[in-house]
Amino acid sequence: MTTASVLTQLGTAAARPWAFLILIGYIALWLVFEHETFDWHGFATMATWTMTLFIQRAEHRDTQALQAKLDELLRASAGAKDELTTIDEKEPEEIERRRKSEDS
């Protein structure tokens, strides 16, 4: 498994609802075991992580919706290449290389 693949999976995992549950659990454990260190800096850190998860989830939703629309267009177009329907399973670098080779 490549580093890029791991990062892609982490990004996808951060968009799942259970990522919020993990964050809430982390905050709860922090408050139970180290409540005296949960100051403004700790609050700001947790707020930043929460917003990051919200942003990641929104971006993932938008990307999945766009991919679904594009997949439907590819299926409906008679001249479309079938292999493009699964290109979203490739790593970003592979997709960039493919796009550059098709432009040439």
Tab-separated table of N, CA, C and O in Angstrom:
chain	number	residue	atom	x	y	z
A	1	MET	N	0.853	-1.175	0.000
A	1	MET	CA	0.000	0.000	0.000
A	1	MET	C	0.900	1.240	0.000
A	1	MET	O	1.788	1.368	0.814
A	2	THR	N	0.627	2.151	-0.907
A	2	THR	CA	1.457	3.343	-1.033
A	2	THR	C	1.024	4.417	-0.036
A	2	THR	O	-0.072	4.361	0.520
A	3	THR	N	1.903	5.381	0.153
A	3	THR	CA	1.604	6.494	1.050
A	3	THR	C	0.386	7.267	0.560
A	3	THR	O	-0.486	7.648	1.336
A	4	ALA	N	0.314	7.488	-0.765
A	4	ALA	CA	-0.818	8.220	-1.330
A	4	ALA	C	-2.121	7.472	-1.088
A	4	ALA	O	-3.155	8.080	-0.794
A	5	SER	N	-2.074	6.155	-1.191
A	5	SER	CA	-3.268	5.346	-0.951
A	5	SER	C	-3.722	5.456	0.503
A	5	SER	O	-4.918	5.569	0.784
A	6	VAL	N	-2.758	5.423	1.415
A	6	VAL	CA	-3.080	5.554	2.840
A	6	VAL	C	-3.690	6.927	3.116
A	6	VAL	O	-4.689	7.039	3.833
A	7	LEU	N	-3.123	7.966	2.528
A	7	LEU	CA	-3.649	9.316	2.732
A	7	LEU	C	-5.061	9.451	2.166
A	7	LEU	O	-5.928	10.096	2.770
A	8	THR	N	-5.305	8.830	1.020
A	8	THR	CA	-6.641	8.864	0.437
A	8	THR	C	-7.637	8.171	1.346
A	8	THR	O	-8.746	8.673	1.583
A	9	GLN	N	-7.255	7.030	1.894
A	9	GLN	CA	-8.142	6.310	2.803
A	9	GLN	C	-8.380	7.084	4.091
A	9	GLN	O	-9.491	7.081	4.623
A	10	LEU	N	-7.355	7.768	4.586
A	10	LEU	CA	-7.532	8.595	5.786
A	10	LEU	C	-8.500	9.748	5.520
A	10	LEU	O	-9.333	10.083	6.362
A	11	GLY	N	-8.367	10.369	4.349
A	11	GLY	CA	-9.274	11.454	3.990
A	11	GLY	C	-10.708	10.983	3.885
A	11	GLY	O	-11.636	11.658	4.331
A	12	THR	N	-10.899	9.800	3.318
A	12	THR	CA	-12.236	9.229	3.215
A	12	THR	C	-12.776	8.876	4.599
A	12	THR	O	-13.946	9.116	4.905
A	13	ALA	N	-11.920	8.325	5.445
A	13	ALA	CA	-12.344	7.963	6.803
A	13	ALA	C	-12.743	9.202	7.601
A	13	ALA	O	-13.689	9.159	8.392
A	14	ALA	N	-12.040	10.300	7.390
A	14	ALA	CA	-12.359	11.535	8.112
A	14	ALA	C	-13.711	12.102	7.699
A	14	ALA	O	-14.277	12.928	8.417
A	15	ALA	N	-14.242	11.648	6.573
A	15	ALA	CA	-15.542	12.128	6.111
A	15	ALA	C	-16.694	11.286	6.634
A	15	ALA	O	-17.852	11.612	6.402
A	16	ARG	N	-16.409	10.235	7.345
A	16	ARG	CA	-17.445	9.336	7.861
A	16	ARG	C	-18.000	9.866	9.187
A	16	ARG	O	-17.287	10.504	9.963
A	17	PRO	N	-19.257	9.564	9.485
A	17	PRO	CA	-19.863	10.039	10.738
A	17	PRO	C	-19.134	9.546	11.988
A	17	PRO	O	-19.064	10.263	12.985
A	18	TRP	N	-18.574	8.350	11.951
A	18	TRP	CA	-17.900	7.837	13.142
A	18	TRP	C	-16.647	8.631	13.480
A	18	TRP	O	-16.170	8.566	14.611
A	19	ALA	N	-16.109	9.417	12.528
A	19	ALA	CA	-14.956	10.269	12.839
A	19	ALA	C	-15.344	11.310	13.888
A	19	ALA	O	-14.545	11.651	14.765
A	20	PHE	N	-16.596	11.785	13.812
A	20	PHE	CA	-17.080	12.739	14.815
A	20	PHE	C	-17.206	12.069	16.179
A	20	PHE	O	-16.914	12.677	17.205
A	21	LEU	N	-17.633	10.808	16.172
A	21	LEU	CA	-17.750	10.072	17.437
A	21	LEU	C	-16.373	9.868	18.074
A	21	LEU	O	-16.236	9.965	19.302
A	22	ILE	N	-15.375	9.605	17.260
A	22	ILE	CA	-14.017	9.455	17.782
A	22	ILE	C	-13.550	10.771	18.388
A	22	ILE	O	-12.964	10.792	19.475
A	23	LEU	N	-13.820	11.878	17.717
A	23	LEU	CA	-13.430	13.192	18.238
A	23	LEU	C	-14.147	13.494	19.552
A	23	LEU	O	-13.520	13.949	20.515
A	24	ILE	N	-15.438	13.198	19.616
A	24	ILE	CA	-16.196	13.431	20.854
A	24	ILE	C	-15.644	12.565	21.984
A	24	ILE	O	-15.491	13.023	23.121
A	25	GLY	N	-15.314	11.313	21.666
A	25	GLY	CA	-14.711	10.423	22.660
A	25	GLY	C	-13.373	10.944	23.149
A	25	GLY	O	-13.068	10.896	24.347
A	26	TYR	N	-12.568	11.465	22.214
A	26	TYR	CA	-11.271	12.027	22.578
A	26	TYR	C	-11.443	13.222	23.513
A	26	TYR	O	-10.745	13.346	24.526
A	27	ILE	N	-12.386	14.087	23.175
A	27	ILE	CA	-12.647	15.260	24.020
A	27	ILE	C	-13.123	14.815	25.400
A	27	ILE	O	-12.666	15.349	26.425
A	28	ALA	N	-14.030	13.842	25.436
A	28	ALA	CA	-14.553	13.350	26.722
A	28	ALA	C	-13.425	12.766	27.575
A	28	ALA	O	-13.338	13.047	28.782
A	29	LEU	N	-12.564	11.958	26.960
A	29	LEU	CA	-11.443	11.382	27.711
A	29	LEU	C	-10.496	12.469	28.206
A	29	LEU	O	-9.978	12.381	29.329
A	30	TRP	N	-10.264	13.484	27.387
A	30	TRP	CA	-9.403	14.591	27.795
A	30	TRP	C	-10.010	15.283	29.014
A	30	TRP	O	-9.314	15.591	29.980
A	31	LEU	N	-11.315	15.548	28.961
A	31	LEU	CA	-11.971	16.233	30.067
A	31	LEU	C	-11.991	15.379	31.337
A	31	LEU	O	-11.902	15.917	32.444
A	32	VAL	N	-12.091	14.069	31.196
A	32	VAL	CA	-12.120	13.183	32.364
A	32	VAL	C	-10.741	13.064	32.995
A	32	VAL	O	-10.591	13.180	34.218
A	33	PHE	N	-9.721	12.849	32.175
A	33	PHE	CA	-8.397	12.537	32.714
A	33	PHE	C	-7.449	13.726	32.851
A	33	PHE	O	-6.539	13.696	33.661
A	34	GLU	N	-7.640	14.757	32.047
A	34	GLU	CA	-6.728	15.908	32.079
A	34	GLU	C	-7.503	17.225	31.987
A	34	GLU	O	-7.101	18.130	31.260
A	35	HIS	N	-8.598	17.336	32.721
A	35	HIS	CA	-9.454	18.524	32.586
A	35	HIS	C	-8.725	19.820	32.916
A	35	HIS	O	-9.064	20.872	32.397
A	36	GLU	N	-7.713	19.751	33.778
A	36	GLU	CA	-7.009	20.999	34.116
A	36	GLU	C	-6.156	21.521	32.960
A	36	GLU	O	-5.803	22.701	32.923
A	37	THR	N	-5.841	20.665	31.965
A	37	THR	CA	-5.063	21.134	30.804
A	37	THR	C	-5.963	21.568	29.651
A	37	THR	O	-5.468	22.032	28.632
A	38	PHE	N	-7.279	21.406	29.807
A	38	PHE	CA	-8.209	21.806	28.743
A	38	PHE	C	-8.525	23.291	28.911
A	38	PHE	O	-9.537	23.682	29.480
A	39	ASP	N	-7.642	24.112	28.396
A	39	ASP	CA	-7.800	25.558	28.490
A	39	ASP	C	-8.276	26.096	27.137
A	39	ASP	O	-8.810	25.369	26.321
A	40	TRP	N	-8.057	27.385	26.901
A	40	TRP	CA	-8.474	27.984	25.636
A	40	TRP	C	-7.736	27.378	24.453
A	40	TRP	O	-8.297	27.223	23.370
A	41	HIS	N	-6.491	27.039	24.661
A	41	HIS	CA	-5.721	26.412	23.583
A	41	HIS	C	-6.321	25.046	23.225
A	41	HIS	O	-6.459	24.701	22.048
A	42	GLY	N	-6.673	24.273	24.225
A	42	GLY	CA	-7.310	22.977	23.986
A	42	GLY	C	-8.645	23.121	23.299
A	42	GLY	O	-8.980	22.354	22.383
A	43	PHE	N	-9.426	24.094	23.739
A	43	PHE	CA	-10.719	24.357	23.111
A	43	PHE	C	-10.541	24.739	21.647
A	43	PHE	O	-11.261	24.247	20.771
A	44	ALA	N	-9.565	25.614	21.368
A	44	ALA	CA	-9.311	26.039	19.987
A	44	ALA	C	-8.867	24.861	19.125
A	44	ALA	O	-9.269	24.739	17.965
A	45	THR	N	-8.056	23.986	19.694
A	45	THR	CA	-7.611	22.804	18.963
A	45	THR	C	-8.789	21.909	18.613
A	45	THR	O	-8.920	21.445	17.479
A	46	MET	N	-9.666	21.658	19.568
A	46	MET	CA	-10.830	20.803	19.316
A	46	MET	C	-11.791	21.460	18.322
A	46	MET	O	-12.377	20.788	17.475
A	47	ALA	N	-11.941	22.774	18.410
A	47	ALA	CA	-12.791	23.480	17.455
A	47	ALA	C	-12.215	23.372	16.043
A	47	ALA	O	-12.955	23.170	15.070
A	48	THR	N	-10.902	23.474	15.931
A	48	THR	CA	-10.234	23.339	14.633
A	48	THR	C	-10.435	21.936	14.071
A	48	THR	O	-10.752	21.766	12.891
A	49	TRP	N	-10.255	20.915	14.894
A	49	TRP	CA	-10.463	19.538	14.434
A	49	TRP	C	-11.907	19.315	14.013
A	49	TRP	O	-12.168	18.663	13.011
A	50	THR	N	-12.849	19.868	14.771
A	50	THR	CA	-14.263	19.712	14.433
A	50	THR	C	-14.565	20.361	13.087
A	50	THR	O	-15.220	19.756	12.226
A	51	MET	N	-14.095	21.572	12.872
A	51	MET	CA	-14.326	22.255	11.600
A	51	MET	C	-13.650	21.513	10.452
A	51	MET	O	-14.197	21.437	9.347
A	52	THR	N	-12.481	20.956	10.704
A	52	THR	CA	-11.792	20.176	9.674
A	52	THR	C	-12.639	18.977	9.259
A	52	THR	O	-12.768	18.690	8.068
A	53	LEU	N	-13.245	18.294	10.222
A	53	LEU	CA	-14.097	17.160	9.894
A	53	LEU	C	-15.348	17.601	9.127
A	53	LEU	O	-15.767	16.930	8.181
A	54	PHE	N	-15.944	18.722	9.512
A	54	PHE	CA	-17.107	19.230	8.779
A	54	PHE	C	-16.738	19.571	7.335
A	54	PHE	O	-17.464	19.236	6.394
A	55	ILE	N	-15.610	20.238	7.154
A	55	ILE	CA	-15.166	20.607	5.808
A	55	ILE	C	-14.865	19.361	4.987
A	55	ILE	O	-15.264	19.262	3.816
A	56	GLN	N	-14.162	18.406	5.582
A	56	GLN	CA	-13.836	17.169	4.874
A	56	GLN	C	-15.099	16.428	4.457
A	56	GLN	O	-15.199	15.914	3.352
A	57	ARG	N	-16.074	16.386	5.347
A	57	ARG	CA	-17.333	15.692	5.031
A	57	ARG	C	-18.068	16.399	3.901
A	57	ARG	O	-18.597	15.750	2.992
A	58	ALA	N	-18.120	17.716	3.928
A	58	ALA	CA	-18.798	18.462	2.868
A	58	ALA	C	-18.094	18.268	1.527
A	58	ALA	O	-18.750	18.068	0.494
A	59	GLU	N	-16.779	18.309	1.526
A	59	GLU	CA	-16.032	18.105	0.286
A	59	GLU	C	-16.226	16.689	-0.242
A	59	GLU	O	-16.358	16.480	-1.446
A	60	HIS	N	-16.242	15.710	0.651
A	60	HIS	CA	-16.436	14.323	0.231
A	60	HIS	C	-17.828	14.135	-0.376
A	60	HIS	O	-17.977	13.483	-1.410
A	61	ARG	N	-18.840	14.732	0.252
A	61	ARG	CA	-20.200	14.656	-0.274
A	61	ARG	C	-20.270	15.283	-1.667
A	61	ARG	O	-20.829	14.685	-2.595
A	62	ASP	N	-19.681	16.463	-1.827
A	62	ASP	CA	-19.709	17.138	-3.121
A	62	ASP	C	-18.977	16.327	-4.185
A	62	ASP	O	-19.442	16.210	-5.323
A	63	THR	N	-17.845	15.765	-3.819
A	63	THR	CA	-17.071	14.956	-4.763
A	63	THR	C	-17.835	13.711	-5.170
A	63	THR	O	-17.877	13.354	-6.353
A	64	GLN	N	-18.469	13.040	-4.207
A	64	GLN	CA	-19.228	11.840	-4.526
A	64	GLN	C	-20.430	12.172	-5.426
A	64	GLN	O	-20.740	11.415	-6.354
A	65	ALA	N	-21.083	13.290	-5.173
A	65	ALA	CA	-22.217	13.694	-6.011
A	65	ALA	C	-21.744	14.002	-7.431
A	65	ALA	O	-22.376	13.582	-8.414
A	66	LEU	N	-20.636	14.714	-7.542
A	66	LEU	CA	-20.089	15.035	-8.858
A	66	LEU	C	-19.683	13.765	-9.599
A	66	LEU	O	-19.965	13.620	-10.792
A	67	GLN	N	-19.045	12.839	-8.898
A	67	GLN	CA	-18.649	11.579	-9.529
A	67	GLN	C	-19.864	10.787	-10.001
A	67	GLN	O	-19.836	10.189	-11.077
A	68	ALA	N	-20.921	10.767	-9.210
A	68	ALA	CA	-22.130	10.049	-9.608
A	68	ALA	C	-22.729	10.658	-10.877
A	68	ALA	O	-23.167	9.933	-11.781
A	69	LYS	N	-22.734	11.974	-10.951
A	69	LYS	CA	-23.254	12.653	-12.134
A	69	LYS	C	-22.398	12.355	-13.359
A	69	LYS	O	-22.911	12.069	-14.448
A	70	LEU	N	-21.084	12.413	-13.189
A	70	LEU	CA	-20.185	12.126	-14.307
A	70	LEU	C	-20.292	10.670	-14.749
A	70	LEU	O	-20.280	10.380	-15.955
A	71	ASP	N	-20.403	9.754	-13.797
A	71	ASP	CA	-20.580	8.343	-14.144
A	71	ASP	C	-21.838	8.143	-14.985
A	71	ASP	O	-21.836	7.394	-15.965
A	72	GLU	N	-22.907	8.816	-14.600
A	72	GLU	CA	-24.159	8.705	-15.350
A	72	GLU	C	-23.998	9.255	-16.764
A	72	GLU	O	-24.482	8.661	-17.726
A	73	LEU	N	-23.300	10.369	-16.904
A	73	LEU	CA	-23.056	10.930	-18.239
A	73	LEU	C	-22.210	9.988	-19.081
A	73	LEU	O	-22.461	9.819	-20.277
A	74	LEU	N	-21.202	9.372	-18.478
A	74	LEU	CA	-20.365	8.428	-19.219
A	74	LEU	C	-21.168	7.205	-19.660
A	74	LEU	O	-20.990	6.699	-20.771
A	75	ARG	N	-22.046	6.722	-18.794
A	75	ARG	CA	-22.871	5.574	-19.160
A	75	ARG	C	-23.852	5.932	-20.287
A	75	ARG	O	-24.170	5.103	-21.134
A	76	ALA	N	-24.335	7.164	-20.291
A	76	ALA	CA	-25.320	7.584	-21.279
A	76	ALA	C	-24.688	7.936	-22.625
A	76	ALA	O	-25.364	7.889	-23.649
A	77	SER	N	-23.415	8.259	-22.643
A	77	SER	CA	-22.741	8.665	-23.873
A	77	SER	C	-22.211	7.435	-24.614
A	77	SER	O	-21.440	6.650	-24.065
A	78	ALA	N	-22.621	7.288	-25.857
A	78	ALA	CA	-22.225	6.103	-26.637
A	78	ALA	C	-20.726	6.076	-26.938
A	78	ALA	O	-20.127	5.013	-27.006
A	79	GLY	N	-20.101	7.228	-27.105
A	79	GLY	CA	-18.690	7.265	-27.473
A	79	GLY	C	-17.723	7.312	-26.301
A	79	GLY	O	-16.515	7.388	-26.494
A	80	ALA	N	-18.232	7.248	-25.089
A	80	ALA	CA	-17.379	7.358	-23.900
A	80	ALA	C	-16.586	6.072	-23.680
A	80	ALA	O	-17.020	4.980	-24.044
A	81	LYS	N	-15.409	6.219	-23.083
A	81	LYS	CA	-14.568	5.074	-22.771
A	81	LYS	C	-15.020	4.472	-21.444
A	81	LYS	O	-15.128	5.167	-20.443
A	82	ASP	N	-15.266	3.165	-21.444
A	82	ASP	CA	-15.748	2.491	-20.237
A	82	ASP	C	-14.776	2.585	-19.071
A	82	ASP	O	-15.188	2.647	-17.921
A	83	GLU	N	-13.478	2.598	-19.348
A	83	GLU	CA	-12.502	2.610	-18.256
A	83	GLU	C	-12.526	3.926	-17.466
A	83	GLU	O	-12.045	3.985	-16.339
A	84	LEU	N	-13.114	4.955	-18.027
A	84	LEU	CA	-13.197	6.223	-17.302
A	84	LEU	C	-14.179	6.161	-16.140
A	84	LEU	O	-14.086	6.968	-15.212
A	85	THR	N	-15.098	5.222	-16.157
A	85	THR	CA	-16.062	5.132	-15.063
A	85	THR	C	-15.411	4.684	-13.756
A	85	THR	O	-15.952	4.919	-12.685
A	86	THR	N	-14.236	4.082	-13.829
A	86	THR	CA	-13.547	3.628	-12.613
A	86	THR	C	-12.259	4.401	-12.344
A	86	THR	O	-11.485	4.021	-11.478
A	87	ILE	N	-12.045	5.484	-13.055
A	87	ILE	CA	-10.790	6.231	-12.884
A	87	ILE	C	-10.692	6.868	-11.500
A	87	ILE	O	-9.603	7.108	-10.997
A	88	ASP	N	-11.832	7.099	-10.839
A	88	ASP	CA	-11.798	7.699	-9.508
A	88	ASP	C	-11.215	6.751	-8.471
A	88	ASP	O	-10.922	7.171	-7.351
A	89	GLU	N	-11.014	5.499	-8.812
A	89	GLU	CA	-10.373	4.548	-7.904
A	89	GLU	C	-8.856	4.617	-7.980
A	89	GLU	O	-8.163	4.014	-7.173
A	90	LYS	N	-8.334	5.352	-8.941
A	90	LYS	CA	-6.887	5.510	-9.120
A	90	LYS	C	-6.361	6.595	-8.189
A	90	LYS	O	-7.114	7.403	-7.659
A	91	GLU	N	-5.049	6.612	-8.037
A	91	GLU	CA	-4.400	7.656	-7.252
A	91	GLU	C	-4.371	8.954	-8.065
A	91	GLU	O	-4.349	8.911	-9.300
A	92	PRO	N	-4.365	10.116	-7.390
A	92	PRO	CA	-4.387	11.393	-8.113
A	92	PRO	C	-3.246	11.541	-9.130
A	92	PRO	O	-3.449	12.074	-10.215
A	93	GLU	N	-2.078	11.036	-8.779
A	93	GLU	CA	-0.930	11.150	-9.691
A	93	GLU	C	-1.158	10.339	-10.966
A	93	GLU	O	-0.798	10.774	-12.062
A	94	GLU	N	-1.798	9.176	-10.830
A	94	GLU	CA	-2.100	8.350	-12.002
A	94	GLU	C	-3.107	9.059	-12.907
A	94	GLU	O	-2.988	9.020	-14.134
A	95	ILE	N	-4.088	9.692	-12.298
A	95	ILE	CA	-5.104	10.411	-13.072
A	95	ILE	C	-4.462	11.577	-13.821
A	95	ILE	O	-4.741	11.812	-15.002
A	96	GLU	N	-3.575	12.309	-13.144
A	96	GLU	CA	-2.884	13.436	-13.792
A	96	GLU	C	-2.056	12.952	-14.972
A	96	GLU	O	-2.060	13.578	-16.038
A	97	ARG	N	-1.316	11.828	-14.780
A	97	ARG	CA	-0.518	11.289	-15.882
A	97	ARG	C	-1.408	10.902	-17.072
A	97	ARG	O	-1.078	11.166	-18.214
A	98	ARG	N	-2.535	10.296	-16.780
A	98	ARG	CA	-3.448	9.885	-17.848
A	98	ARG	C	-3.984	11.096	-18.602
A	98	ARG	O	-4.062	11.097	-19.829
A	99	ARG	N	-4.363	12.120	-17.857
A	99	ARG	CA	-4.894	13.328	-18.518
A	99	ARG	C	-3.837	13.981	-19.389
A	99	ARG	O	-4.133	14.441	-20.482
A	100	LYS	N	-2.595	14.029	-18.905
A	100	LYS	CA	-1.511	14.635	-19.690
A	100	LYS	C	-1.222	13.813	-20.940
A	100	LYS	O	-0.968	14.377	-22.000
A	101	SER	N	-1.255	12.487	-20.822
A	101	SER	CA	-0.974	11.641	-21.996
A	101	SER	C	-2.082	11.751	-23.035
A	101	SER	O	-1.829	11.650	-24.223
A	102	GLU	N	-3.328	11.954	-22.621
A	102	GLU	CA	-4.430	12.106	-23.560
A	102	GLU	C	-4.409	13.465	-24.236
A	102	GLU	O	-4.882	13.609	-25.343
A	103	ASP	N	-3.851	14.477	-23.560
A	103	ASP	CA	-3.748	15.814	-24.154
A	103	ASP	C	-2.696	15.857	-25.246
A	103	ASP	O	-2.761	16.677	-26.144
A	104	SER	N	-1.708	14.981	-25.137
A	104	SER	CA	-0.595	14.989	-26.122
A	104	SER	C	-0.984	14.372	-27.431
A	104	SER	O	-1.832	13.639	-27.632
